Structure formats: structure tokens, C-alpha cells
PDB file of C-alpha atoms in Angstrom:
ATOM      1  CA  UNK A 244      40.400  41.537 -45.059  1.00  0.00           C
ATOM      2  CA  UNK A 245      43.959  42.742 -45.002  1.00  0.00           C
ATOM      3  CA  UNK A 246      45.513  42.932 -41.564  1.00  0.00           C
ATOM      4  CA  UNK A 247      47.180  46.222 -42.323  1.00  0.00           C
ATOM      5  CA  UNK A 248      45.280  48.129 -45.001  1.00  0.00           C
ATOM      6  CA  UNK A 249      48.029  50.739 -45.214  1.00  0.00           C
ATOM      7  CA  UNK A 250      50.294  48.109 -46.766  1.00  0.00           C
ATOM      8  CA  UNK A 251      47.802  47.658 -49.543  1.00  0.00           C
ATOM      9  CA  UNK A 252      47.497  51.228 -50.705  1.00  0.00           C
ATOM     10  CA  UNK A 253      47.322  52.223 -54.319  1.00  0.00           C
ATOM     11  CA  UNK A 254      50.081  54.487 -55.654  1.00  0.00           C
ATOM     12  CA  UNK A 255      49.376  58.034 -54.534  1.00  0.00           C
ATOM     13  CA  UNK A 256      50.723  59.673 -57.666  1.00  0.00           C
ATOM     14  CA  UNK A 257      48.291  57.779 -59.883  1.00  0.00           C
ATOM     15  CA  UNK A 258      45.348  58.378 -57.541  1.00  0.00           C
ATOM     16  CA  UNK A 259      46.175  62.093 -57.439  1.00  0.00           C
ATOM     17  CA  UNK A 260      46.290  62.232 -61.225  1.00  0.00           C
ATOM     18  CA  UNK A 261      42.916  60.508 -61.572  1.00  0.00           C
ATOM     19  CA  UNK A 262      41.350  62.917 -59.054  1.00  0.00           C
ATOM     20  CA  UNK A 263      42.844  65.945 -60.830  1.00  0.00           C
ATOM     21  CA  UNK A 264      41.560  64.763 -64.196  1.00  0.00           C
ATOM     22  CA  UNK A 265      38.061  64.196 -62.823  1.00  0.00           C
ATOM     23  CA  UNK A 266      37.704  67.594 -61.175  1.00  0.00           C
ATOM     24  CA  UNK A 267      37.574  71.013 -62.861  1.00  0.00           C
ATOM     25  CA  UNK A 268      40.928  72.713 -63.433  1.00  0.00           C
ATOM     26  CA  UNK A 269      42.578  74.379 -60.479  1.00  0.00           C
ATOM     27  CA  UNK A 270      40.683  72.625 -57.692  1.00  0.00           C
ATOM     28  CA  UNK A 271      42.871  72.219 -54.662  1.00  0.00           C
ATOM     29  CA  UNK A 272      42.663  68.742 -53.149  1.00  0.00           C
ATOM     30  CA  UNK A 273      44.028  68.584 -49.617  1.00  0.00           C
ATOM     31  CA  UNK A 274      46.613  65.970 -48.738  1.00  0.00           C
ATOM     32  CA  UNK A 275      44.238  64.478 -46.210  1.00  0.00           C
ATOM     33  CA  UNK A 276      41.503  64.207 -48.848  1.00  0.00           C
ATOM     34  CA  UNK A 277      43.871  62.496 -51.273  1.00  0.00           C
ATOM     35  CA  UNK A 278      44.935  59.970 -48.679  1.00  0.00           C
ATOM     36  CA  UNK A 279      41.307  59.331 -47.766  1.00  0.00           C
ATOM     37  CA  UNK A 280      40.303  58.762 -51.398  1.00  0.00           C
ATOM     38  CA  UNK A 281      43.221  56.393 -51.850  1.00  0.00           C
ATOM     39  CA  UNK A 282      42.158  54.382 -48.808  1.00  0.00           C
ATOM     40  CA  UNK A 283      38.566  54.437 -49.974  1.00  0.00           C
ATOM     41  CA  UNK A 284      39.735  53.004 -53.303  1.00  0.00           C
ATOM     42  CA  UNK A 285      41.463  50.101 -51.532  1.00  0.00           C
ATOM     43  CA  UNK A 286      38.320  49.412 -49.541  1.00  0.00           C
ATOM     44  CA  UNK A 287      36.344  49.561 -52.763  1.00  0.00           C
ATOM     45  CA  UNK A 288      38.580  46.868 -54.269  1.00  0.00           C
ATOM     46  CA  UNK A 289      38.068  44.633 -51.233  1.00  0.00           C
ATOM     47  CA  UNK A 290      34.330  45.202 -51.202  1.00  0.00           C
ATOM     48  CA  UNK A 291      34.023  44.532 -54.952  1.00  0.00           C
ATOM     49  CA  UNK A 292      36.197  41.428 -54.631  1.00  0.00           C
ATOM     50  CA  UNK A 293      34.086  40.080 -51.802  1.00  0.00           C
ATOM     51  CA  UNK A 294      30.854  40.691 -53.744  1.00  0.00           C
ATOM     52  CA  UNK A 295      32.272  39.187 -56.929  1.00  0.00           C
ATOM     53  CA  UNK A 296      33.560  36.211 -54.978  1.00  0.00           C
ATOM     54  CA  UNK A 297      30.070  35.562 -53.622  1.00  0.00           C
ATOM     55  CA  UNK A 298      28.780  35.313 -57.165  1.00  0.00           C
ATOM     56  CA  UNK A 299      31.573  32.932 -58.132  1.00  0.00           C
ATOM     57  CA  UNK A 300      30.933  30.796 -55.076  1.00  0.00           C
ATOM     58  CA  UNK A 301      27.200  30.653 -55.799  1.00  0.00           C
ATOM     59  CA  UNK A 302      28.062  29.339 -59.264  1.00  0.00           C
ATOM     60  CA  UNK A 303      30.553  26.881 -57.700  1.00  0.00           C
ATOM     61  CA  UNK A 304      33.493  28.429 -59.504  1.00  0.00           C
ATOM     62  CA  UNK A 305      36.872  29.040 -57.948  1.00  0.00           C
ATOM     63  CA  UNK A 306      38.041  31.685 -60.374  1.00  0.00           C
ATOM     64  CA  UNK A 307      36.579  35.179 -60.429  1.00  0.00           C
ATOM     65  CA  UNK A 308      35.581  36.194 -63.932  1.00  0.00           C
ATOM     66  CA  UNK A 309      34.411  39.358 -65.681  1.00  0.00           C
ATOM     67  CA  UNK A 310      30.732  38.510 -65.149  1.00  0.00           C
ATOM     68  CA  UNK A 311      31.276  38.256 -61.388  1.00  0.00           C
ATOM     69  CA  UNK A 312      32.865  41.703 -61.265  1.00  0.00           C
ATOM     70  CA  UNK A 313      30.040  43.236 -63.319  1.00  0.00           C
ATOM     71  CA  UNK A 314      27.427  41.533 -61.120  1.00  0.00           C
ATOM     72  CA  UNK A 315      29.248  42.905 -58.076  1.00  0.00           C
ATOM     73  CA  UNK A 316      29.027  46.435 -59.478  1.00  0.00           C
ATOM     74  CA  UNK A 317      25.269  46.032 -59.832  1.00  0.00           C
ATOM     75  CA  UNK A 318      24.927  44.695 -56.328  1.00  0.00           C
ATOM     76  CA  UNK A 319      26.956  47.613 -54.984  1.00  0.00           C
ATOM     77  CA  UNK A 320      24.649  49.965 -56.886  1.00  0.00           C
ATOM     78  CA  UNK A 321      27.377  51.225 -59.165  1.00  0.00           C
ATOM     79  CA  UNK A 322      25.332  50.513 -62.279  1.00  0.00           C
ATOM     80  CA  UNK A 323      26.727  53.697 -63.767  1.00  0.00           C
ATOM     81  CA  UNK A 324      30.083  51.893 -64.124  1.00  0.00           C
ATOM     82  CA  UNK A 325      28.686  48.995 -66.142  1.00  0.00           C
ATOM     83  CA  UNK A 326      28.685  50.645 -69.549  1.00  0.00           C
ATOM     84  CA  UNK A 327      32.162  52.202 -69.340  1.00  0.00           C
ATOM     85  CA  UNK A 328      33.474  48.925 -67.921  1.00  0.00           C
ATOM     86  CA  UNK A 329      32.084  46.877 -70.796  1.00  0.00           C
ATOM     87  CA  UNK A 330      33.529  49.301 -73.309  1.00  0.00           C
ATOM     88  CA  UNK A 331      36.933  49.286 -71.645  1.00  0.00           C
ATOM     89  CA  UNK A 332      36.942  45.490 -71.556  1.00  0.00           C
ATOM     90  CA  UNK A 333      36.200  45.370 -75.290  1.00  0.00           C
ATOM     91  CA  UNK A 334      39.146  47.622 -76.049  1.00  0.00           C
ATOM     92  CA  UNK A 335      41.351  45.667 -73.673  1.00  0.00           C
ATOM     93  CA  UNK A 336      40.419  42.326 -75.209  1.00  0.00           C
ATOM     94  CA  UNK A 337      40.991  43.640 -78.715  1.00  0.00           C
ATOM     95  CA  UNK A 338      44.383  44.871 -77.627  1.00  0.00           C
ATOM     96  CA  UNK A 339      45.329  41.527 -76.081  1.00  0.00           C
ATOM     97  CA  UNK A 340      44.131  39.555 -79.082  1.00  0.00           C
ATOM     98  CA  UNK A 341      45.374  42.084 -81.604  1.00  0.00           C
ATOM     99  CA  UNK A 342      48.967  41.981 -80.443  1.00  0.00           C
ATOM    100  CA  UNK A 343      49.753  38.686 -82.096  1.00  0.00           C
ATOM    101  CA  UNK A 344      47.354  38.900 -85.020  1.00  0.00           C
ATOM    102  CA  UNK A 345      48.429  42.356 -86.061  1.00  0.00           C
ATOM    103  CA  UNK A 346      52.112  41.547 -86.005  1.00  0.00           C
ATOM    104  CA  UNK A 347      51.499  38.409 -88.070  1.00  0.00           C
ATOM    105  CA  UNK A 348      49.450  40.389 -90.541  1.00  0.00           C
ATOM    106  CA  UNK A 349      52.118  43.052 -90.841  1.00  0.00           C
ATOM    107  CA  UNK A 350      54.767  40.496 -91.555  1.00  0.00           C
ATOM    108  CA  UNK A 351      52.660  39.060 -94.344  1.00  0.00           C
ATOM    109  CA  UNK A 352      51.933  42.509 -95.712  1.00  0.00           C
ATOM    110  CA  UNK A 353      55.588  43.294 -95.718  1.00  0.00           C
ATOM    111  CA  UNK A 354      56.455  40.185 -97.656  1.00  0.00           C
ATOM    112  CA  UNK A 355      53.839  41.053-100.241  1.00  0.00           C
ATOM    113  CA  UNK A 356      55.119  44.563-100.510  1.00  0.00           C
ATOM    114  CA  UNK A 357      58.656  43.425-100.981  1.00  0.00           C
ATOM    115  CA  UNK A 358      57.529  41.457-103.999  1.00  0.00           C
ATOM    116  CA  UNK A 359      55.339  43.985-105.713  1.00  0.00           C
ATOM    117  CA  UNK A 360      55.513  47.540-104.432  1.00  0.00           C
ATOM    118  CA  UNK A 361      57.985  50.221-105.429  1.00  0.00           C
ATOM    119  CA  UNK A 362      61.106  50.930-103.410  1.00  0.00           C
ATOM    120  CA  UNK A 363      59.989  54.095-101.725  1.00  0.00           C
ATOM    121  CA  UNK A 364      56.888  52.750-100.025  1.00  0.00           C
ATOM    122  CA  UNK A 365      58.794  49.657 -99.034  1.00  0.00           C
ATOM    123  CA  UNK A 366      61.370  51.706 -97.209  1.00  0.00           C
ATOM    124  CA  UNK A 367      58.666  53.505 -95.299  1.00  0.00           C
ATOM    125  CA  UNK A 368      56.984  50.281 -94.378  1.00  0.00           C
ATOM    126  CA  UNK A 369      60.223  48.828 -93.108  1.00  0.00           C
ATOM    127  CA  UNK A 370      60.899  51.814 -90.972  1.00  0.00           C
ATOM    128  CA  UNK A 371      57.532  51.522 -89.312  1.00  0.00           C
ATOM    129  CA  UNK A 372      57.964  47.834 -88.922  1.00  0.00           C
ATOM    130  CA  UNK A 373      61.242  48.287 -87.082  1.00  0.00           C
ATOM    131  CA  UNK A 374      59.627  50.589 -84.572  1.00  0.00           C
ATOM    132  CA  UNK A 375      56.954  48.053 -83.894  1.00  0.00           C
ATOM    133  CA  UNK A 376      59.381  45.223 -83.535  1.00  0.00           C
ATOM    134  CA  UNK A 377      61.144  47.090 -80.789  1.00  0.00           C
ATOM    135  CA  UNK A 378      57.990  47.392 -78.750  1.00  0.00           C
ATOM    136  CA  UNK A 379      56.295  44.100 -79.362  1.00  0.00           C
ATOM    137  CA  UNK A 380      58.386  41.578 -77.440  1.00  0.00           C
ATOM    138  CA  UNK A 381      58.222  43.632 -74.287  1.00  0.00           C
ATOM    139  CA  UNK A 382      54.498  44.169 -74.480  1.00  0.00           C
ATOM    140  CA  UNK A 383      53.803  40.504 -75.057  1.00  0.00           C
ATOM    141  CA  UNK A 384      56.039  39.368 -72.260  1.00  0.00           C
ATOM    142  CA  UNK A 385      54.245  41.673 -69.901  1.00  0.00           C
ATOM    143  CA  UNK A 386      50.887  40.259 -70.822  1.00  0.00           C
ATOM    144  CA  UNK A 387      52.128  36.720 -70.454  1.00  0.00           C
ATOM    145  CA  UNK A 388      53.772  37.358 -67.128  1.00  0.00           C
ATOM    146  CA  UNK A 389      50.540  38.832 -65.852  1.00  0.00           C
ATOM    147  CA  UNK A 390      48.601  35.806 -66.965  1.00  0.00           C
ATOM    148  CA  UNK A 391      50.946  33.409 -65.277  1.00  0.00           C
ATOM    149  CA  UNK A 392      50.643  35.290 -62.055  1.00  0.00           C
ATOM    150  CA  UNK A 393      46.893  35.123 -62.199  1.00  0.00           C
ATOM    151  CA  UNK A 394      46.807  31.390 -62.621  1.00  0.00           C
ATOM    152  CA  UNK A 395      48.766  30.748 -59.474  1.00  0.00           C
TER     153      UNK A 395
ATOM    154  CA  UNK B 101      40.382  54.870 -81.015  1.00  0.00           C
ATOM    155  CA  UNK B 102      42.013  52.125 -83.015  1.00  0.00           C
ATOM    156  CA  UNK B 103      39.153  51.591 -85.448  1.00  0.00           C
ATOM    157  CA  UNK B 104      40.320  54.013 -88.110  1.00  0.00           C
ATOM    158  CA  UNK B 105      43.883  52.952 -87.926  1.00  0.00           C
ATOM    159  CA  UNK B 106      44.319  49.400 -86.652  1.00  0.00           C
ATOM    160  CA  UNK B 107      48.008  49.814 -86.108  1.00  0.00           C
ATOM    161  CA  UNK B 108      49.938  48.018 -83.440  1.00  0.00           C
ATOM    162  CA  UNK B 109      51.263  51.281 -82.070  1.00  0.00           C
ATOM    163  CA  UNK B 110      47.795  52.714 -81.747  1.00  0.00           C
ATOM    164  CA  UNK B 111      46.586  49.705 -79.868  1.00  0.00           C
ATOM    165  CA  UNK B 112      49.303  49.776 -77.281  1.00  0.00           C
ATOM    166  CA  UNK B 113      48.711  53.451 -76.625  1.00  0.00           C
ATOM    167  CA  UNK B 114      44.975  52.767 -76.397  1.00  0.00           C
ATOM    168  CA  UNK B 115      45.686  50.052 -73.849  1.00  0.00           C
ATOM    169  CA  UNK B 116      47.788  52.375 -71.815  1.00  0.00           C
ATOM    170  CA  UNK B 117      44.978  54.891 -71.800  1.00  0.00           C
ATOM    171  CA  UNK B 118      42.266  52.492 -70.644  1.00  0.00           C
ATOM    172  CA  UNK B 119      43.813  51.961 -67.215  1.00  0.00           C
ATOM    173  CA  UNK B 120      46.402  53.883 -65.264  1.00  0.00           C
ATOM    174  CA  UNK B 121      46.396  52.068 -61.920  1.00  0.00           C
ATOM    175  CA  UNK B 122      48.843  49.159 -61.661  1.00  0.00           C
ATOM    176  CA  UNK B 123      47.018  45.861 -62.179  1.00  0.00           C
ATOM    177  CA  UNK B 124      49.578  44.061 -60.009  1.00  0.00           C
ATOM    178  CA  UNK B 125      48.755  46.186 -56.977  1.00  0.00           C
ATOM    179  CA  UNK B 126      45.017  45.751 -57.427  1.00  0.00           C
ATOM    180  CA  UNK B 127      45.633  42.017 -57.674  1.00  0.00           C
ATOM    181  CA  UNK B 128      47.553  42.103 -54.394  1.00  0.00           C
ATOM    182  CA  UNK B 129      44.657  43.838 -52.656  1.00  0.00           C
ATOM    183  CA  UNK B 130      42.143  41.378 -54.118  1.00  0.00           C
ATOM    184  CA  UNK B 131      44.284  38.435 -53.065  1.00  0.00           C
ATOM    185  CA  UNK B 132      44.459  39.751 -49.509  1.00  0.00           C
ATOM    186  CA  UNK B 133      40.858  38.670 -49.228  1.00  0.00           C
ATOM    187  CA  UNK B 134      41.097  35.194 -47.674  1.00  0.00           C
ATOM    188  CA  UNK B 135      38.375  33.403 -49.632  1.00  0.00           C
ATOM    189  CA  UNK B 136      39.590  34.456 -53.058  1.00  0.00           C
ATOM    190  CA  UNK B 137      41.520  31.657 -54.730  1.00  0.00           C
ATOM    191  CA  UNK B 138      42.076  32.890 -58.266  1.00  0.00           C
ATOM    192  CA  UNK B 139      41.105  35.766 -60.490  1.00  0.00           C
ATOM    193  CA  UNK B 140      41.080  35.711 -64.240  1.00  0.00           C
ATOM    194  CA  UNK B 141      42.716  38.414 -66.330  1.00  0.00           C
ATOM    195  CA  UNK B 142      39.456  40.065 -67.428  1.00  0.00           C
ATOM    196  CA  UNK B 143      38.121  40.237 -63.871  1.00  0.00           C
ATOM    197  CA  UNK B 144      41.382  41.800 -62.772  1.00  0.00           C
ATOM    198  CA  UNK B 145      41.249  44.356 -65.552  1.00  0.00           C
ATOM    199  CA  UNK B 146      37.608  45.216 -64.779  1.00  0.00           C
ATOM    200  CA  UNK B 147      38.267  45.659 -61.072  1.00  0.00           C
ATOM    201  CA  UNK B 148      41.182  47.966 -61.831  1.00  0.00           C
ATOM    202  CA  UNK B 149      39.088  49.991 -64.233  1.00  0.00           C
ATOM    203  CA  UNK B 150      36.161  50.074 -61.780  1.00  0.00           C
ATOM    204  CA  UNK B 151      38.483  51.394 -59.080  1.00  0.00           C
ATOM    205  CA  UNK B 152      39.468  54.272 -61.321  1.00  0.00           C
ATOM    206  CA  UNK B 153      35.830  55.047 -62.078  1.00  0.00           C
ATOM    207  CA  UNK B 154      35.134  54.870 -58.361  1.00  0.00           C
ATOM    208  CA  UNK B 155      37.901  57.357 -57.537  1.00  0.00           C
ATOM    209  CA  UNK B 156      36.530  59.781 -60.131  1.00  0.00           C
ATOM    210  CA  UNK B 157      32.967  59.303 -58.935  1.00  0.00           C
ATOM    211  CA  UNK B 158      33.861  59.787 -55.277  1.00  0.00           C
ATOM    212  CA  UNK B 159      35.926  62.901 -56.008  1.00  0.00           C
ATOM    213  CA  UNK B 160      33.290  64.500 -58.256  1.00  0.00           C
ATOM    214  CA  UNK B 161      30.356  63.644 -55.957  1.00  0.00           C
ATOM    215  CA  UNK B 162      32.175  65.024 -52.936  1.00  0.00           C
ATOM    216  CA  UNK B 163      33.238  68.161 -54.744  1.00  0.00           C
ATOM    217  CA  UNK B 164      29.744  68.854 -56.085  1.00  0.00           C
ATOM    218  CA  UNK B 165      27.899  68.269 -52.824  1.00  0.00           C
ATOM    219  CA  UNK B 166      30.593  69.618 -50.541  1.00  0.00           C
ATOM    220  CA  UNK B 167      31.399  73.077 -49.318  1.00  0.00           C
ATOM    221  CA  UNK B 168      34.478  73.369 -51.475  1.00  0.00           C
ATOM    222  CA  UNK B 169      32.813  74.701 -54.600  1.00  0.00           C
ATOM    223  CA  UNK B 170      33.216  78.324 -53.549  1.00  0.00           C
ATOM    224  CA  UNK B 171      36.742  77.908 -52.288  1.00  0.00           C
ATOM    225  CA  UNK B 172      37.577  75.634 -55.245  1.00  0.00           C
ATOM    226  CA  UNK B 173      38.886  72.902 -53.011  1.00  0.00           C
ATOM    227  CA  UNK B 174      38.143  69.349 -51.907  1.00  0.00           C
ATOM    228  CA  UNK B 175      38.658  68.584 -48.247  1.00  0.00           C
ATOM    229  CA  UNK B 176      38.408  65.562 -45.997  1.00  0.00           C
ATOM    230  CA  UNK B 177      35.112  66.734 -44.520  1.00  0.00           C
ATOM    231  CA  UNK B 178      33.566  66.843 -48.017  1.00  0.00           C
ATOM    232  CA  UNK B 179      34.452  63.167 -48.400  1.00  0.00           C
ATOM    233  CA  UNK B 180      33.186  62.207 -44.956  1.00  0.00           C
ATOM    234  CA  UNK B 181      29.973  64.048 -45.747  1.00  0.00           C
ATOM    235  CA  UNK B 182      29.572  62.113 -49.015  1.00  0.00           C
ATOM    236  CA  UNK B 183      30.189  58.784 -47.275  1.00  0.00           C
ATOM    237  CA  UNK B 184      27.426  59.579 -44.848  1.00  0.00           C
ATOM    238  CA  UNK B 185      24.899  61.194 -47.190  1.00  0.00           C
ATOM    239  CA  UNK B 186      25.077  59.169 -50.398  1.00  0.00           C
ATOM    240  CA  UNK B 187      23.867  55.633 -50.033  1.00  0.00           C
ATOM    241  CA  UNK B 188      26.235  53.983 -52.489  1.00  0.00           C
ATOM    242  CA  UNK B 189      29.145  55.376 -50.467  1.00  0.00           C
ATOM    243  CA  UNK B 190      27.854  54.163 -47.096  1.00  0.00           C
ATOM    244  CA  UNK B 191      30.395  51.350 -47.031  1.00  0.00           C
ATOM    245  CA  UNK B 192      33.062  54.023 -46.602  1.00  0.00           C
ATOM    246  CA  UNK B 193      31.778  55.409 -43.308  1.00  0.00           C
ATOM    247  CA  UNK B 194      34.243  53.249 -41.356  1.00  0.00           C
ATOM    248  CA  UNK B 195      37.225  54.528 -43.253  1.00  0.00           C
ATOM    249  CA  UNK B 196      35.914  58.091 -43.623  1.00  0.00           C
ATOM    250  CA  UNK B 197      34.561  58.891 -40.165  1.00  0.00           C
ATOM    251  CA  UNK B 198      33.222  62.359 -39.582  1.00  0.00           C
ATOM    252  CA  UNK B 199      35.518  64.385 -37.447  1.00  0.00           C
ATOM    253  CA  UNK B 200      33.899  65.552 -34.255  1.00  0.00           C
ATOM    254  CA  UNK B 201      35.163  67.491 -31.302  1.00  0.00           C
ATOM    255  CA  UNK B 202      36.156  65.487 -28.258  1.00  0.00           C
ATOM    256  CA  UNK B 203      33.647  67.366 -26.114  1.00  0.00           C
ATOM    257  CA  UNK B 204      30.825  66.502 -28.517  1.00  0.00           C
ATOM    258  CA  UNK B 205      31.904  62.888 -28.508  1.00  0.00           C
ATOM    259  CA  UNK B 206      31.905  62.761 -24.717  1.00  0.00           C
ATOM    260  CA  UNK B 207      28.454  64.328 -24.665  1.00  0.00           C
ATOM    261  CA  UNK B 208      27.024  61.758 -27.047  1.00  0.00           C
ATOM    262  CA  UNK B 209      28.713  59.024 -25.050  1.00  0.00           C
ATOM    263  CA  UNK B 210      26.982  60.268 -21.913  1.00  0.00           C
ATOM    264  CA  UNK B 211      23.685  60.370 -23.739  1.00  0.00           C
ATOM    265  CA  UNK B 212      24.135  56.816 -24.928  1.00  0.00           C
ATOM    266  CA  UNK B 213      24.839  55.657 -21.401  1.00  0.00           C
ATOM    267  CA  UNK B 214      21.734  57.410 -20.149  1.00  0.00           C
ATOM    268  CA  UNK B 215      19.656  55.751 -22.816  1.00  0.00           C
ATOM    269  CA  UNK B 216      21.088  52.389 -21.865  1.00  0.00           C
ATOM    270  CA  UNK B 217      20.126  52.803 -18.237  1.00  0.00           C
ATOM    271  CA  UNK B 218      16.581  53.685 -19.275  1.00  0.00           C
ATOM    272  CA  UNK B 219      15.941  50.145 -20.346  1.00  0.00           C
TER     273      UNK B 219
END
């Protein structure tokens, strides 16, 4: 457990936004309630981590994996989260994997187009491509940095 | 989301939508647990996502069962009530204690002492 849980709070602005989106429009959430939910969320993370870690330890693994987290949710009786979690993980994995594949594919497509297609569609394609190029390096670096952190 | 149009741009925006809490902060909280040595990327993502689902679930459950429906508000006591009444939220009772008046607390303390002396 953390010695000072208040140091390990989640960002209030994000928590507030999630609460607002979950509740009907115009519900007033008191400041005290928001702080309490935020603290509850931190405790939830610790509780889930501890449960997941038990599963990893039972299997003699040192690294927590997705299966451990899902098993923890079941143990904590949050089965209702399982389906949305699996779906989100699918999308996330596709996104991670897709980053490199898609950019490769686009490059190939572009080469093909340069050879065969007419000028107008090529210009459009290039424009789009430029936009993507601006975003890609940053996004990939982020993902890589995150992975490095995790390994340590 | 990205099925119809498997564009790079669509995928990044889809990724942004799947989680809004910062993964790095969640990782910090997880790592504060002493027996955790390492966490893989998927487990980290799932925990972050689960935390968001938990926040929604706690807020909605408390709002629906609480007194705030008429006044259109969510208060601390609604949350404390949920922690006490709904079993899956029992682990929150330490962090969401019910507020009681000092005089009531003293009374229950007296009662407890009386019960102790009975044995």
C-alpha cells in the first residue's frame, strides 16, 4: 500500500469528466463527492493490482498480464466490466499493431498510385499522407516509451 | 469504429477515446504496491480502462440509489451509503466512512464498552 494515498491521486479533471459523462445531464456533483470518487478509484487500482498479482504469483509469473487483471475483476465481482474490457483491449491492440502496418501499407499504396493513377487523386493522397506523417512519429515514440517504462 | 475506414487517423482517435485516464499515473499507483515487480502493457491498459468503468459504475450506482435523484445531485453521503449497502463496493468503506455526529459516536462507544464488560 502507498504510504500517502493522496500522493497517488488520479487527475481530478479527468475523473470529473468521466463522472459527468456517466450521469444524466445537469446533475450537480459536490466537490466532496468528486474527491471521494477519485480516492475510491485509487483504492480500486490498488485492490485490483493486489488481486491480479495474486493470480500472477499463483502461476509463478513475475509480470502481471491481461489475464491476471481480468481474473481479478471476476474475483472482485466486477464481472460486468469483463466484456467492455475485452472489447477495449481488442481496439487497443489493433491500434498498437496497426500503427506500423498501416503506415507501411500506405507508403506502398502511394508508390503504386504514383505509377498508375491520374494526377488529381495522387495529389489528394499526398496531402493525406503528409498529415499522417506529422502524427505518426510522435504516436509511436509514445508507445515505445511506455513499453520501456513497463519493462523496468 | 475503425472497421469501415481503416485509416491511421481514425485509429489514433479511436485509441484516444478508449481511455482518458493517464496510463502513467495508474502505473505509478500499481507500482506503489510492494509485491508488484512488473506489469505488461496490456495489463496496464486494462487496469486503466477498468478504473474508468469503476468510476462510472460507482457514480451511477450512488446516484440511482441515493437521495440525490430529486435534487439532481450526487453527494458524499450517497457514496458512503453505496459503499455500505452494495457488496461489490464494500472494500470502499474504509475510504468512504459514513459521517456520524460526535454525540452518536460517543454513544456507540459507550455501548461497545458496556458490551465488553459483559463478557
